[in-house]
PDB file of C-alpha atoms in Angstrom:
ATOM      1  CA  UNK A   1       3.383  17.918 -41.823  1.00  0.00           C
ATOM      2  CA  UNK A   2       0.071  17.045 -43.244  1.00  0.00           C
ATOM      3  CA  UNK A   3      -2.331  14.789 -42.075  1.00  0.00           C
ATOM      4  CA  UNK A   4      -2.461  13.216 -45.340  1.00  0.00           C
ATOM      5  CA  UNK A   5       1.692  12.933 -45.912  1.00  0.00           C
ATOM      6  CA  UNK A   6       1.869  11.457 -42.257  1.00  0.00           C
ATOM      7  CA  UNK A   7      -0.274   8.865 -43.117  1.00  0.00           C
ATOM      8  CA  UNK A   8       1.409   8.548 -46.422  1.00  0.00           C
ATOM      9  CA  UNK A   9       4.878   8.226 -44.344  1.00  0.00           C
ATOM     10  CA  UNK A  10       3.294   5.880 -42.028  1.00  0.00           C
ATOM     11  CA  UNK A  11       2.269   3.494 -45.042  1.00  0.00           C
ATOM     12  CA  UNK A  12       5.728   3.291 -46.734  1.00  0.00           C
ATOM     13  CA  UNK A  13       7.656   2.670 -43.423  1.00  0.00           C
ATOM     14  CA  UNK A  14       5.124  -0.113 -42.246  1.00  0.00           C
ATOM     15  CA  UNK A  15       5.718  -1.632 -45.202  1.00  0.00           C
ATOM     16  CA  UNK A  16       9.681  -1.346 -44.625  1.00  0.00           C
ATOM     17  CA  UNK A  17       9.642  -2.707 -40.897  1.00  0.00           C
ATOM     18  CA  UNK A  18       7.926  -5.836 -42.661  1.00  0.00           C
ATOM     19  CA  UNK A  19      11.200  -7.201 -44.220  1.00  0.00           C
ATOM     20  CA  UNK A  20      14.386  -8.094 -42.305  1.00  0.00           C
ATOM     21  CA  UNK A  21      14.751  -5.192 -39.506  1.00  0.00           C
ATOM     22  CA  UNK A  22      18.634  -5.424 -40.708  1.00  0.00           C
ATOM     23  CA  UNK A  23      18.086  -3.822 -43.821  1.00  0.00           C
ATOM     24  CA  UNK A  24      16.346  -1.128 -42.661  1.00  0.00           C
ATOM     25  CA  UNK A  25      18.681   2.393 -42.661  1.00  0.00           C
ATOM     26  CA  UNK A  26      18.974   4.040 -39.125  1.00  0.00           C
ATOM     27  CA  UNK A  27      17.139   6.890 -40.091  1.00  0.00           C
ATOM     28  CA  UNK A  28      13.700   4.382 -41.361  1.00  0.00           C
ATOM     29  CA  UNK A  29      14.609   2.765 -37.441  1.00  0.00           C
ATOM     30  CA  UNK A  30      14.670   6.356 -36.055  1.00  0.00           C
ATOM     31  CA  UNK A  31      11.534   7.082 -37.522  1.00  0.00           C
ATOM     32  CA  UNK A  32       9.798   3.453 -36.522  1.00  0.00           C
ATOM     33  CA  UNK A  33      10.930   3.966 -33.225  1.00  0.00           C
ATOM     34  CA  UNK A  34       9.460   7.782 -33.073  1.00  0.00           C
ATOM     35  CA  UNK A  35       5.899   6.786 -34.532  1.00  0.00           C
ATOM     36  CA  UNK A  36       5.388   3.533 -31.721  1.00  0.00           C
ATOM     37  CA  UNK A  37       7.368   5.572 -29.123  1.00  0.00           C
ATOM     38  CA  UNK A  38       7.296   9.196 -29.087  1.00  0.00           C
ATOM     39  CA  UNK A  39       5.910  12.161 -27.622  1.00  0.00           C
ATOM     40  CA  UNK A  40       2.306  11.613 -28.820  1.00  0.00           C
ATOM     41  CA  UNK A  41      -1.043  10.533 -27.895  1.00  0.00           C
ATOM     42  CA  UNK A  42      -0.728   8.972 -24.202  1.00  0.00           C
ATOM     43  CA  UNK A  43       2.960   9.703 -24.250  1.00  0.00           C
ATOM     44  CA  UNK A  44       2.739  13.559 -24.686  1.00  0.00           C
ATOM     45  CA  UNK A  45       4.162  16.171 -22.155  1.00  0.00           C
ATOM     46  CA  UNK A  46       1.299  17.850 -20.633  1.00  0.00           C
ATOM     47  CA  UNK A  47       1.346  21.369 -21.861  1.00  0.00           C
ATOM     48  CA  UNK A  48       2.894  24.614 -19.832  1.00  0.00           C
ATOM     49  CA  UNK A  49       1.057  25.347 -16.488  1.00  0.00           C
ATOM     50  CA  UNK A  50      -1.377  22.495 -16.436  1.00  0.00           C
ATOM     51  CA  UNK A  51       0.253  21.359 -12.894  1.00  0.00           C
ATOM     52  CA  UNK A  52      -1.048  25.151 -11.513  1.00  0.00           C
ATOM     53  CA  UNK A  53      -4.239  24.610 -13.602  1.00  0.00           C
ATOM     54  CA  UNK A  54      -5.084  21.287 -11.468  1.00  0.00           C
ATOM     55  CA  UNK A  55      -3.930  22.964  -8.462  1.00  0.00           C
ATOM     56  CA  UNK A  56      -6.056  25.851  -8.363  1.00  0.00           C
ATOM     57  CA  UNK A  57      -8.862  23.924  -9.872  1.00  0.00           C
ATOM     58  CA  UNK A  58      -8.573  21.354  -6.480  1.00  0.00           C
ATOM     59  CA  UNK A  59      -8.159  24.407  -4.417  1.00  0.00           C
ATOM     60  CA  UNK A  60     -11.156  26.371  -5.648  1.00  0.00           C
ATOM     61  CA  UNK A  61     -13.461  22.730  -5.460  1.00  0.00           C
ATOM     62  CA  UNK A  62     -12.369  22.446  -1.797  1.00  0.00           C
ATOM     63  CA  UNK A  63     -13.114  25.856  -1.087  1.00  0.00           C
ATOM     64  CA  UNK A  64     -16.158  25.654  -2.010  1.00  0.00           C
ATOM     65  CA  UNK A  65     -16.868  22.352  -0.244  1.00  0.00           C
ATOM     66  CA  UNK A  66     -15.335  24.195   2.943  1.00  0.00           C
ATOM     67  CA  UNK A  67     -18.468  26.764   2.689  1.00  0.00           C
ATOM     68  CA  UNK A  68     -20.944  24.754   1.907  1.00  0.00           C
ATOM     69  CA  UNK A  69     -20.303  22.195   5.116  1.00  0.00           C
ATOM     70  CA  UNK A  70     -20.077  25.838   7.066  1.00  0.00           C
ATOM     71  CA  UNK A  71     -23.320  27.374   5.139  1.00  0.00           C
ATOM     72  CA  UNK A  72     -25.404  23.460   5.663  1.00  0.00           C
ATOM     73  CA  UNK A  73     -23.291  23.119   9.793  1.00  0.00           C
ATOM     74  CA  UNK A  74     -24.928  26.889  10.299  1.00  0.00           C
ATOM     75  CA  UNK A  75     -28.139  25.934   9.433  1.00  0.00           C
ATOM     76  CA  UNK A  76     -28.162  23.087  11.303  1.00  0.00           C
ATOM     77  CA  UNK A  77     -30.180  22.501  14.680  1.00  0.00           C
ATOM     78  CA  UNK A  78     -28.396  22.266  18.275  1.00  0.00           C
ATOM     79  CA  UNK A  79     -27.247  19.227  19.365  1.00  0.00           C
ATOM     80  CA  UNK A  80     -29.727  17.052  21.319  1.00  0.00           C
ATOM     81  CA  UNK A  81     -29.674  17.083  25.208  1.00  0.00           C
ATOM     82  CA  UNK A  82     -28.452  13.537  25.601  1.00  0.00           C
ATOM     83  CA  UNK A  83     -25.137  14.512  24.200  1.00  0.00           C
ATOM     84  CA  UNK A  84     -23.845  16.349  27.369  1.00  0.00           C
ATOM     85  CA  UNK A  85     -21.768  15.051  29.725  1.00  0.00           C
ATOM     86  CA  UNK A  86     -24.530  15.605  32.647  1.00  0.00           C
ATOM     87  CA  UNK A  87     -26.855  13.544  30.420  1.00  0.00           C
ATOM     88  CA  UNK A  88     -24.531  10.711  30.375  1.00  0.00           C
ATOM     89  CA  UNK A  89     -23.395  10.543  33.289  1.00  0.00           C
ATOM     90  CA  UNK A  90     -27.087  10.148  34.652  1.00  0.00           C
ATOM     91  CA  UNK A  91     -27.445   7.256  32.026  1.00  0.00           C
ATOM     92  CA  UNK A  92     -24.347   5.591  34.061  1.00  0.00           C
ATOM     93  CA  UNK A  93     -25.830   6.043  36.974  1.00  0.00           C
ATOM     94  CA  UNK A  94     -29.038   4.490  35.975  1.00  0.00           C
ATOM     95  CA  UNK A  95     -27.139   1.616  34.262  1.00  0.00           C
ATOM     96  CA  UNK A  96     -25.649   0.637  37.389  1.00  0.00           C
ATOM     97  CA  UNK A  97     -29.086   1.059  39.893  1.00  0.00           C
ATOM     98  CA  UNK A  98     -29.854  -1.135  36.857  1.00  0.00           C
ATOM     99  CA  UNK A  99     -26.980  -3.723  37.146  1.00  0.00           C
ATOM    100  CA  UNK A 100     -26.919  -3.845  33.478  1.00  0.00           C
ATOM    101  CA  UNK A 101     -23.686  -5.745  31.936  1.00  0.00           C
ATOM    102  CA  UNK A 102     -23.217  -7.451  35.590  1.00  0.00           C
ATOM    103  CA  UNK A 103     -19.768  -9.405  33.946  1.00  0.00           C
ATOM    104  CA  UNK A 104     -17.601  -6.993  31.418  1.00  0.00           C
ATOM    105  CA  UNK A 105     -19.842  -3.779  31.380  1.00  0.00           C
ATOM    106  CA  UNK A 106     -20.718  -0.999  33.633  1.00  0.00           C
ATOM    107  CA  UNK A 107     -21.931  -2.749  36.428  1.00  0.00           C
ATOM    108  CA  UNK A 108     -19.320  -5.108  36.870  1.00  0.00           C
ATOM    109  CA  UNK A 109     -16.590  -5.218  39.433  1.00  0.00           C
ATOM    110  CA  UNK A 110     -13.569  -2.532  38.757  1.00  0.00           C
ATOM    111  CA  UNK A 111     -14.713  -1.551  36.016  1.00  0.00           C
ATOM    112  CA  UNK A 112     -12.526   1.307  34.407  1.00  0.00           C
ATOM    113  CA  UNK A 113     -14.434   2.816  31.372  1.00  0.00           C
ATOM    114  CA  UNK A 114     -15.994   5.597  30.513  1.00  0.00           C
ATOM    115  CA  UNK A 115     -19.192   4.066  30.002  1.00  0.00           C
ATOM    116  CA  UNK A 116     -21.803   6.303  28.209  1.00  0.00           C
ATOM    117  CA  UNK A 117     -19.970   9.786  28.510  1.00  0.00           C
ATOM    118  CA  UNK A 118     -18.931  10.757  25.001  1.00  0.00           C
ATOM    119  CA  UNK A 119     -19.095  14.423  25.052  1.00  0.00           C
ATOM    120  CA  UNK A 120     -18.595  17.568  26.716  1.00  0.00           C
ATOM    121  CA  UNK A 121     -19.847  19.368  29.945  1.00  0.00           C
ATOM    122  CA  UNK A 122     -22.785  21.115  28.427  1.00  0.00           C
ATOM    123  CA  UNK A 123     -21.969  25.085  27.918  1.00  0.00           C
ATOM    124  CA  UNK A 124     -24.086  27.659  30.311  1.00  0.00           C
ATOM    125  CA  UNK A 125     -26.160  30.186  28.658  1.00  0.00           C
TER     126      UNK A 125
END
């Protein structure tokens, strides 16, 4: 139909649903109930293969994300030589020569923690 006889149609029944809703005929309710309620605008069925559309779309955009961390984490310098497990296990020992944290921390009385080791034994060349 037109764009010009919709609008037309859309006239004549607004005028219609102004008077007593009981006098209208089913088919004029039909058609009032369509136009504020059907399958249009915000209410329309998404077309055919959209859901695979968005799916490959999201898959492709992670992809890509995947190589880029792996093309910027390549690039990237080695870790610093306080994040081995020798390193901070030193800094534990040092803490306690130190006495530092004499009530909860490192230093105090059966204390169970791990204290400053974090990482993993450093890997031999």
């Amino acid at each position: 139909m037109p764009p010009q006889e919709q609008a037309d149609l859309w006239m004549a029944l607004r005028d219609r649903m102004k008077v007593d809703w009981h006098e209208l005929t089913l088919q004029e309710k039909k058609a009032a109930y369509w136009i504020a309620f059907g399958p249009h605008g915000p209410r329309a069925l998404p077309p055919p293969g959209e859901g695979m559309k968005i799916f490959w779309y999201t898959s492709i955009g992670i992809a890509v994300s995947f190589v880029l961390f792996l093309l910027i984490r390549s690039q990237a310098r080695p870790p610093p030589a306080t994040m081995t497990k020798e390193y901070q296990e030193a800094t534990n020992e040092y803490l306690r020569s130190q006495n530092v944290e004499p009530i909860s921390g490192l230093s105090s009385e059966g204390y169970k923690g791990k204290g400053q080791v974090q990482s993993a034994p450093k890997k031999k060349e």
